[in-house]
Coordinates of C-alpha atoms and ligand atoms in Angstrom, one line a residue:
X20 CA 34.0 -4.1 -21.8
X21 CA 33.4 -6.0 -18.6
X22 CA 34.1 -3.3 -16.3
X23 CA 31.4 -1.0 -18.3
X24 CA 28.7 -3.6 -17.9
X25 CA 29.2 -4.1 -14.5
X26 CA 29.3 0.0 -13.4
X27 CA 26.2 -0.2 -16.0
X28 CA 24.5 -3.1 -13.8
X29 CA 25.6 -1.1 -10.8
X30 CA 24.1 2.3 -12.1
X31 CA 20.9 0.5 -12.7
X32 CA 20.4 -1.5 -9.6
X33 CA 20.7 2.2 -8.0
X34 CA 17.5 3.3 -9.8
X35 CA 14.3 3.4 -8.3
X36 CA 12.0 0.8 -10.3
X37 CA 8.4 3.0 -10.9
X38 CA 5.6 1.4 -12.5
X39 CA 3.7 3.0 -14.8
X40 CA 2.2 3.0 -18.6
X41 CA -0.7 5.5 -20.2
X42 CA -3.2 2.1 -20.3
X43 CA -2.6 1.2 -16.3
X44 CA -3.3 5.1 -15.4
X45 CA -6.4 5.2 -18.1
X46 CA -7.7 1.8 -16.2
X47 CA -7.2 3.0 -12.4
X48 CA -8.5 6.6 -12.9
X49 CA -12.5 4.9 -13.7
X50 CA -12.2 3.6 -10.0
X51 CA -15.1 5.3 -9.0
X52 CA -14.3 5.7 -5.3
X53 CA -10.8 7.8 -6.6
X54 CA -11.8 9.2 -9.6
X55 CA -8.7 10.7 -11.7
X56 CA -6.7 9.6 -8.5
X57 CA -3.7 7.7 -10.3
X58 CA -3.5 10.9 -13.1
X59 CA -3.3 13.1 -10.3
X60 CA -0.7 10.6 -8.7
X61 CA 2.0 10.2 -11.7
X62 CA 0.9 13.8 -13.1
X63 CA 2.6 15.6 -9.8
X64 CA 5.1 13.0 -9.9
X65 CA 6.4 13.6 -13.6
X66 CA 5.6 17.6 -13.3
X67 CA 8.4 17.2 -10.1
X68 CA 10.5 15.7 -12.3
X69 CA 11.4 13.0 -10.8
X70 CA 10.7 10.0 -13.5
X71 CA 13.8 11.0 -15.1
X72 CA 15.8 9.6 -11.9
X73 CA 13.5 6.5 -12.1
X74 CA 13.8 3.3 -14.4
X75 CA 10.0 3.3 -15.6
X76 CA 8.6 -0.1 -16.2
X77 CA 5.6 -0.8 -18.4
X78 CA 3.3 -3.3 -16.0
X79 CA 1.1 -6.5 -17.6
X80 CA -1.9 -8.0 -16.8
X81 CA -1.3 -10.8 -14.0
X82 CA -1.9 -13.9 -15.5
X83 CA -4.8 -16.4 -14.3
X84 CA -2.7 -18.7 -12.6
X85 CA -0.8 -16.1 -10.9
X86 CA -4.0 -14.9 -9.7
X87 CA -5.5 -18.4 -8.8
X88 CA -2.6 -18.7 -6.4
X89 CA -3.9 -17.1 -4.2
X90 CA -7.8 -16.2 -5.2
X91 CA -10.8 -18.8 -5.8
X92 CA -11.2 -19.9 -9.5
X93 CA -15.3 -18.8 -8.9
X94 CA -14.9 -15.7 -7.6
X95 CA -12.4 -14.5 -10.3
X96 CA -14.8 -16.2 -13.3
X97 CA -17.8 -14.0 -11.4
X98 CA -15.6 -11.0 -11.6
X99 CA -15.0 -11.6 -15.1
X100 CA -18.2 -12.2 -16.3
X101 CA -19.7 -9.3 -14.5
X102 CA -17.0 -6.8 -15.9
X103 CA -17.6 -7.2 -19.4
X104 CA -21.8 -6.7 -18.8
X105 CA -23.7 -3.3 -18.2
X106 CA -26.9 -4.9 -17.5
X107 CA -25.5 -6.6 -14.0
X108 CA -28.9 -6.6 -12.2
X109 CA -29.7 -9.9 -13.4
X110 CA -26.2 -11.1 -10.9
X111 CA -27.5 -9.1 -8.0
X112 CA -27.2 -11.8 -5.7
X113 CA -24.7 -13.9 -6.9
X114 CA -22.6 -10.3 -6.7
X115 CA -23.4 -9.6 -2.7
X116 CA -22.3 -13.5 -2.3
X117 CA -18.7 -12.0 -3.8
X118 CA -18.7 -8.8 -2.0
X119 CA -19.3 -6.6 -5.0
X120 CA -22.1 -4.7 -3.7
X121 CA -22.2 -0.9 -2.2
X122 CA -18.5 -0.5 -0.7
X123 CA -17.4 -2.8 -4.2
X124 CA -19.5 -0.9 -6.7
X125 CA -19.6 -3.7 -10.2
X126 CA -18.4 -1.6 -12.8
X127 CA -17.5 -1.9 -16.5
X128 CA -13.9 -2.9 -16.8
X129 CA -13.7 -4.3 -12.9
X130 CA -11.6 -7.3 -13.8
X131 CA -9.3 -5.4 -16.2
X132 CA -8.2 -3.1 -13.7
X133 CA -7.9 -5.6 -10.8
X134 CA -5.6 -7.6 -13.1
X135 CA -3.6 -4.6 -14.3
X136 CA -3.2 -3.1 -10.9
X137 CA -2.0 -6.8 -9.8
X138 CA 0.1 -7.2 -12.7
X139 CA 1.7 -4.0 -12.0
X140 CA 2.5 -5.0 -8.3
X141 CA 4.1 -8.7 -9.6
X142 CA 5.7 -6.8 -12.2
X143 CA 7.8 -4.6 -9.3
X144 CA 8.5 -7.6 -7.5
X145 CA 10.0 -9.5 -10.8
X146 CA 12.7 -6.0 -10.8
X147 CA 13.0 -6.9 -7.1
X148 CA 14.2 -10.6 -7.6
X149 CA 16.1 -9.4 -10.9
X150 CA 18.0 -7.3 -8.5
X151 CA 18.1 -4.5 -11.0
X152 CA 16.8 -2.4 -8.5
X153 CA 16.4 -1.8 -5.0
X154 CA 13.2 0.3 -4.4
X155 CA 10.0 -0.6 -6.8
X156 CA 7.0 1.2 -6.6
X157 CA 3.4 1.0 -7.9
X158 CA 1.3 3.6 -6.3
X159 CA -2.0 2.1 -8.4
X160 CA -1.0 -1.0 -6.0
X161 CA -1.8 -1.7 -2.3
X162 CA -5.5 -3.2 -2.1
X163 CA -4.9 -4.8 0.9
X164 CA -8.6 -5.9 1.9
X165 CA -9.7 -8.2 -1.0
X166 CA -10.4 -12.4 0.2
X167 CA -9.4 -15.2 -1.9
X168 CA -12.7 -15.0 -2.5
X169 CA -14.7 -12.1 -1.9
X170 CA -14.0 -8.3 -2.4
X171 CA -13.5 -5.7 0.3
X172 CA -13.2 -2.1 1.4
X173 CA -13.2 -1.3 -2.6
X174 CA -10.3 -4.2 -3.6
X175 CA -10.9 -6.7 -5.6
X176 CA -8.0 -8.9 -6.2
X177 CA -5.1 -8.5 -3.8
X178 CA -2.3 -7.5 -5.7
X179 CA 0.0 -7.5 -2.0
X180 CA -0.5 -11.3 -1.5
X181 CA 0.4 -12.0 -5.3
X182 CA 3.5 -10.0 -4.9
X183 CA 4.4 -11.4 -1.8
X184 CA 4.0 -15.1 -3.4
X185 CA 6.0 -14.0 -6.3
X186 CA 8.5 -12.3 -3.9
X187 CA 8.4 -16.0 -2.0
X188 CA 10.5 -17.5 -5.0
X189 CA 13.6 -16.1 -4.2
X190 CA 13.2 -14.9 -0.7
X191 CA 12.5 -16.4 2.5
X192 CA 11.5 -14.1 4.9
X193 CA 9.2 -11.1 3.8
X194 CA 8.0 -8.6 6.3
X195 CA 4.8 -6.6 5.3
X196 CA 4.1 -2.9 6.9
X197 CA 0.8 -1.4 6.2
X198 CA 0.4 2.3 7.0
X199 CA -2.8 2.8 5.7
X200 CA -5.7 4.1 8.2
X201 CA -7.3 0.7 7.8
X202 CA -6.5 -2.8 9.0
X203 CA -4.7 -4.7 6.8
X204 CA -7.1 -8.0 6.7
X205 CA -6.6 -9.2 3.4
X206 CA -3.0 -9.8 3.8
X207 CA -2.4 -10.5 7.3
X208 CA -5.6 -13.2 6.9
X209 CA -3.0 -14.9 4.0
X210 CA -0.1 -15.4 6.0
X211 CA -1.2 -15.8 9.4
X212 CA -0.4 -19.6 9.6
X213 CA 2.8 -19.4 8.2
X214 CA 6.7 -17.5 9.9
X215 CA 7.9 -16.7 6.7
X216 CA 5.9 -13.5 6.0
X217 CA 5.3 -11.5 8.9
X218 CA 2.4 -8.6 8.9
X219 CA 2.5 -5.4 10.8
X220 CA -0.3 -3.3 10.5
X221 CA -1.0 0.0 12.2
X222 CA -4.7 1.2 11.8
X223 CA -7.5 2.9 13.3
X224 CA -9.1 0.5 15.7
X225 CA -12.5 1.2 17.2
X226 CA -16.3 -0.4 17.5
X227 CA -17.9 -0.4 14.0
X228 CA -14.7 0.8 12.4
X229 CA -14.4 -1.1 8.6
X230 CA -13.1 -4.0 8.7
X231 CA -13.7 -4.5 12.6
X232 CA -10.2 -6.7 12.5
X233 CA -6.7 -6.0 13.8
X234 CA -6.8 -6.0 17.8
X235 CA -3.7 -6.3 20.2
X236 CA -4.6 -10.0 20.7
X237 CA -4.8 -11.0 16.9
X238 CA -1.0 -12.2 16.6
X239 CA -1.2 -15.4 13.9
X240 CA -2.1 -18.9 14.3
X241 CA -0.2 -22.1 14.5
X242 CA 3.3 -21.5 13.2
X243 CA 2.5 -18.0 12.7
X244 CA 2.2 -16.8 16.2
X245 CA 3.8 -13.7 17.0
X246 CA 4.0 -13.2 13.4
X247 CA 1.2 -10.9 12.9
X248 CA 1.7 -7.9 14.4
X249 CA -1.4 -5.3 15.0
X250 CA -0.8 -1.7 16.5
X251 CA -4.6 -0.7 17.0
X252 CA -4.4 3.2 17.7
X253 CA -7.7 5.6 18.0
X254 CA -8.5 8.9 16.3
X255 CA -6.3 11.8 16.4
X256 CA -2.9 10.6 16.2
X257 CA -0.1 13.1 14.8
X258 CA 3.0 12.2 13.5
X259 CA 4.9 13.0 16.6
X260 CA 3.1 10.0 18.1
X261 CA 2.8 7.6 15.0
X262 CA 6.5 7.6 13.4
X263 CA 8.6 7.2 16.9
X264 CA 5.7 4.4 17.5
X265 CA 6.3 2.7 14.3
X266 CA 10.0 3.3 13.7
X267 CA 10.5 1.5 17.3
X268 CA 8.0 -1.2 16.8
X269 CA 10.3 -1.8 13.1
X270 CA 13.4 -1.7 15.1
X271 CA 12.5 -4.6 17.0
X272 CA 10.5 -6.5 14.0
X273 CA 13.9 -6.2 12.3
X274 CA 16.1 -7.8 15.3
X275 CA 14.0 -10.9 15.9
X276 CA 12.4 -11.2 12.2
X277 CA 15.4 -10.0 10.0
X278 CA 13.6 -9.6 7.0
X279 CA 15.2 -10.2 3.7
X280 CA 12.7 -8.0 1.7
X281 CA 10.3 -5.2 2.8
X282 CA 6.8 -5.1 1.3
X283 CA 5.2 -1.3 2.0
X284 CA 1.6 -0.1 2.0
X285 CA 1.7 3.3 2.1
X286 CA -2.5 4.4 2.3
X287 CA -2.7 7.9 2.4
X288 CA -6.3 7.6 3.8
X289 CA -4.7 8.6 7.7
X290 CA -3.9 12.3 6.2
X291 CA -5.3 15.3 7.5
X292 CA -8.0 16.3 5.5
X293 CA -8.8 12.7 4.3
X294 CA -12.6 12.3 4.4
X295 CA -12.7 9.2 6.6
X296 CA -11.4 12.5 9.2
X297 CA -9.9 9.9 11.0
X298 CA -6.1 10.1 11.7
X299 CA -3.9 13.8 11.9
X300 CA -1.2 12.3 10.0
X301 CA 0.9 14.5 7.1
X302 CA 2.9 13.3 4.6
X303 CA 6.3 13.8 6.8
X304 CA 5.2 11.4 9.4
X305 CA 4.7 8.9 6.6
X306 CA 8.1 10.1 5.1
X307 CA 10.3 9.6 8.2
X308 CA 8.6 5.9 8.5
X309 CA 9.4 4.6 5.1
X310 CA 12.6 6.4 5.5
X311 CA 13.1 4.6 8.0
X312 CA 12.3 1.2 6.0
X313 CA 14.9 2.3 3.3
X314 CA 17.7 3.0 5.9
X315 CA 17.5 -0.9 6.6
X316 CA 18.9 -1.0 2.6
X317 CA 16.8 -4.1 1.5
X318 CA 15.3 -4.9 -1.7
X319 CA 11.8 -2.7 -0.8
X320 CA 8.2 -2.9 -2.6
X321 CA 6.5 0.9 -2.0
X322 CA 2.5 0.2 -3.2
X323 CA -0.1 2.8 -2.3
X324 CA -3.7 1.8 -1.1
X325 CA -6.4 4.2 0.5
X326 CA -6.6 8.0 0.2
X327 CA -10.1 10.3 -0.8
X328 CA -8.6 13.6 -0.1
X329 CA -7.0 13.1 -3.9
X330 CA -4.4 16.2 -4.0
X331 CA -3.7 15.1 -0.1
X332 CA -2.6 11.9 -1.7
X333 CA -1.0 12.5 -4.8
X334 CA 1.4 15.6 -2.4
X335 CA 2.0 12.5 -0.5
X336 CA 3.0 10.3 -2.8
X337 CA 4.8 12.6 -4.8
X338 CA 6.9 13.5 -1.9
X339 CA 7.6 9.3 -0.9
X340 CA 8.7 9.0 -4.4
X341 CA 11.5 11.8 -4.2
X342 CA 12.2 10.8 -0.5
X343 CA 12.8 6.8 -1.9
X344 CA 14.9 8.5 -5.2
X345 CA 17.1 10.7 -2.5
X346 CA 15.4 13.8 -4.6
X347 CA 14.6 17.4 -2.6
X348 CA 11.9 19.0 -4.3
X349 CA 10.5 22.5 -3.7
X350 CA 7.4 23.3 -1.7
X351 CA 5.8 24.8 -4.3
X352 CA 3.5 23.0 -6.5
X353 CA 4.8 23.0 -10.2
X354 CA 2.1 24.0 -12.6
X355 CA 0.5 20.9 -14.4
X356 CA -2.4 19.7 -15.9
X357 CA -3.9 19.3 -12.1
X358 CA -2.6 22.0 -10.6
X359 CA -6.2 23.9 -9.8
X360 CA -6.7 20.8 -7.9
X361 CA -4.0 22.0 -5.1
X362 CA -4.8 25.6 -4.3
X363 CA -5.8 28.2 -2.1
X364 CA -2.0 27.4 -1.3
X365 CA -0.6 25.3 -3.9
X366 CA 1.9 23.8 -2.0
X367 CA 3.1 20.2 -0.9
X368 CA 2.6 20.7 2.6
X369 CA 0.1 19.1 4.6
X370 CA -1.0 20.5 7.7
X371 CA -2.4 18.1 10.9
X372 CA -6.1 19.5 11.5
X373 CA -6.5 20.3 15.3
X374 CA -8.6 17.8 15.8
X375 CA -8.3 15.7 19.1
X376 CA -6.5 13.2 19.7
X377 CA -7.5 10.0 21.5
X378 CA -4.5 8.3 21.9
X379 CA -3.5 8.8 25.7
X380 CA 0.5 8.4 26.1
X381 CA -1.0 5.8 28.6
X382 CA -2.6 3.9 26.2
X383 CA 0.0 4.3 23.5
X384 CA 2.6 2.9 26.1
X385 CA -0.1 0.0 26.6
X386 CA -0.3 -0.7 22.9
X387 CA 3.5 -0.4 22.5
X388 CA 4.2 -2.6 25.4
X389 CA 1.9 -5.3 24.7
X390 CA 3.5 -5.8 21.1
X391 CA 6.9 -5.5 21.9
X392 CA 6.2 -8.0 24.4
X393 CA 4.6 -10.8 21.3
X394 CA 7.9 -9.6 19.0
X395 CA 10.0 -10.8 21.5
X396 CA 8.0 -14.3 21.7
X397 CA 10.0 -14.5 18.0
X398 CA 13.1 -17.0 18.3
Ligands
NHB21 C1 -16.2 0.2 1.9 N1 -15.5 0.9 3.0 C2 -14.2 1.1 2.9 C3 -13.7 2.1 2.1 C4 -12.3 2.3 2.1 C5 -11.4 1.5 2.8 C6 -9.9 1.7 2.7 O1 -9.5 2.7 2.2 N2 -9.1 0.7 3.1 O2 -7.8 0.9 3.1 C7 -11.9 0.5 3.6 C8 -13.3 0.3 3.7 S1 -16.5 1.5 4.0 O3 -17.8 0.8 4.1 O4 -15.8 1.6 5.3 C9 -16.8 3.1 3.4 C10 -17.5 3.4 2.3 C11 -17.4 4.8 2.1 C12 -16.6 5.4 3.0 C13 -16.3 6.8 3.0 C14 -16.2 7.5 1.9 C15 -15.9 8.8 2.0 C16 -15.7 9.4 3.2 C17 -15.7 8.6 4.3 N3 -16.0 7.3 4.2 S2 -16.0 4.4 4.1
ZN22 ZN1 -7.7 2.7 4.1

């Protein structure tokens, strides 16, 4: 009896942890900056087949005081009030105060989602401390922008902080990795001060470039220096720059940091073909980074974030979630209720654009140089 529980326990640790119910895909599809985005997500997913090698788990709202842990009491009351009315004119000011103006559209429902998507996020950590599985991801997850208390860059509540605080009750050193195209503000702004969570972002980095934030010289505060890490990099970049850049920058994060969990944002906004036509980035170069994450064989939170090329995104996700479940799936796109959305070719493959590429190796060996030199500042 014993022995069948524990190969039971064993066989269920192994499985990848997805999040996912009918309501949390119904919510996140009204964003109206990705529209249909998390239908196209888990559609491609589960036409792929690969929920059956999953454990799916249903996600909750987060509750208030999980998200008053880390957001202001005000803001979240505004963002409730405003949710539930269709006449929010009359808050017009009190709504640019809280962020929610043109890049944070108010719309119906606003609070629901941001506590479902958060929920789902806090929800993957729980499996994490649980230990009944290794990898948990929540691709409706990763709004890595939104204050304690004001929105940003379309996020509203930050459901990375609240996973990371609910990840802080069992483990005590978390290391964050954003790959999306944009700075990671939100969550490197919450743990700057402290050495138990350390931030690595690599963005787009330029002069008027949203949010403006994540230069060589921002490296934390107080007893948090050297543990934000920023890896500013200019238009252009292909995965033959970006993985070997981030894989080695990791390497050494893992030496001096050792990280006991592994929080990733995987923004699909730095694709070719994304509309902020900013990064030359395919879904391999992603691939071999996280990859790279999952070699380390730590407990591992894979959230999603940015990405407006909407097939571009859901052939990249689809293709992190077989990569994280050890699953080879075939090039061709299976036929599903989106599959219109993926021709001429109607295949996973993204192709890098040829657009041109900024990023000098000089000042890539600059960049790299610079950091490795702060990572080594860790003791
Ligand atoms: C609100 N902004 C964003 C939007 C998205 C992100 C993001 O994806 N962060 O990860 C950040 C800031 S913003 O002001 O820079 C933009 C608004 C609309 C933008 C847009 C929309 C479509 C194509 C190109 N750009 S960028
Ligand atoms: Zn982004």
């Amino acid at each position: 009896e014993k022995h069948l529980d524990t190969v039971v326990q064993k066989n269920k640790s192994q499985k990848v942890v997805y999040i996912y119910s009918k309501e949390l895909i119904q919510i996140c599809d009204q964003m109206q900056k990705i529209p249909c985005r998390a239908s196209m997500v888990h559609s491609l997913i589960e036409a792929y087949g690969l929920t059956r090698y999953m454990r799916v788990v249903e996600p909750r709202e987060a509750t208030e005081r999980e998200v008053n842990a880390f957001h202001d009491l005000d803001y979240i009351e505004f963002l409730k009030k405003i949710s539930n009315h269709d006449d929010s004119e009359k808050f017009e000011d009190e709504a640019t105060h809280y962020g929610l103006s043109y890049d944070c559209p108010l719309q119906l429902g606003l609070h629901k989602y941001a506590t479902m998507s958060s929920g789902a996020t806090i929800v993957a950590a729980e499996c994490l401390l649980q230990e009944t599985c290794k990898v948990a991801i929540n691709w409706c997850g990763g709004w890595h922008h939104a204050a304690k208390d004001h929105a940003s860059g379309f996020c509203y509540i930050n459901d990375i902080v609240l996973g990371i605080l609910k990840l802080k009750e069992k483990y005590d050193r978390i290391l964050y990795v954003d790959l999306d195209l944009h700075h990671g503000d939100g969550v490197e702004d919450a743990f700057s001060a402290t050495s138990k969570v350390m931030t690595v972002s690599f963005h787009k980095y330029l002069t008027g470039f949203f949010p403006g934030t994540g230069s060589l010289e921002d490296i934390g505060i107080g007893k948090g220096q050297y543990y934000t890490v920023n890896v500013p990099l200019l238009d252009g970049i292909k995965d033959t720059e970006f993985t070997p850049l981030v894989c080695r920058i990791l390497n050494k994060v893992k030496e001096t940091f050792r990280p006991e969990v592994v929080v990733c944002q995987c923004g699909a906004d730095g694709l070719a073909g994304d509309p902020m036509e900013s990064f030359n980035l395919t879904h391999k170069g992603l691939g071999k980074c996280l990859y790279f994450l999952l070699q380390w064989n730590l407990p591992t939170l894979v959230l999603g974030g940015g990405g407006y090329n909407l097939s571009n995104t859901a052939r990249c996700w689809a293709f992190l979630t077989a990569l994280a479940t050890g699953k080879q799936i075939p090039t061709e796109i299976p036929d599903h209720k989106y599959f219109i959305e993926y021709g001429p070719d109607y295949e996973l493959e993204v192709y890098p654009g040829n657009r041109k590429n900024h990023n000098t190796a000089h000042y890539l060996r600059q960049v790299y140089g610079a950091v490795l030199n702060n990572i080594s500042k860790i003791c």
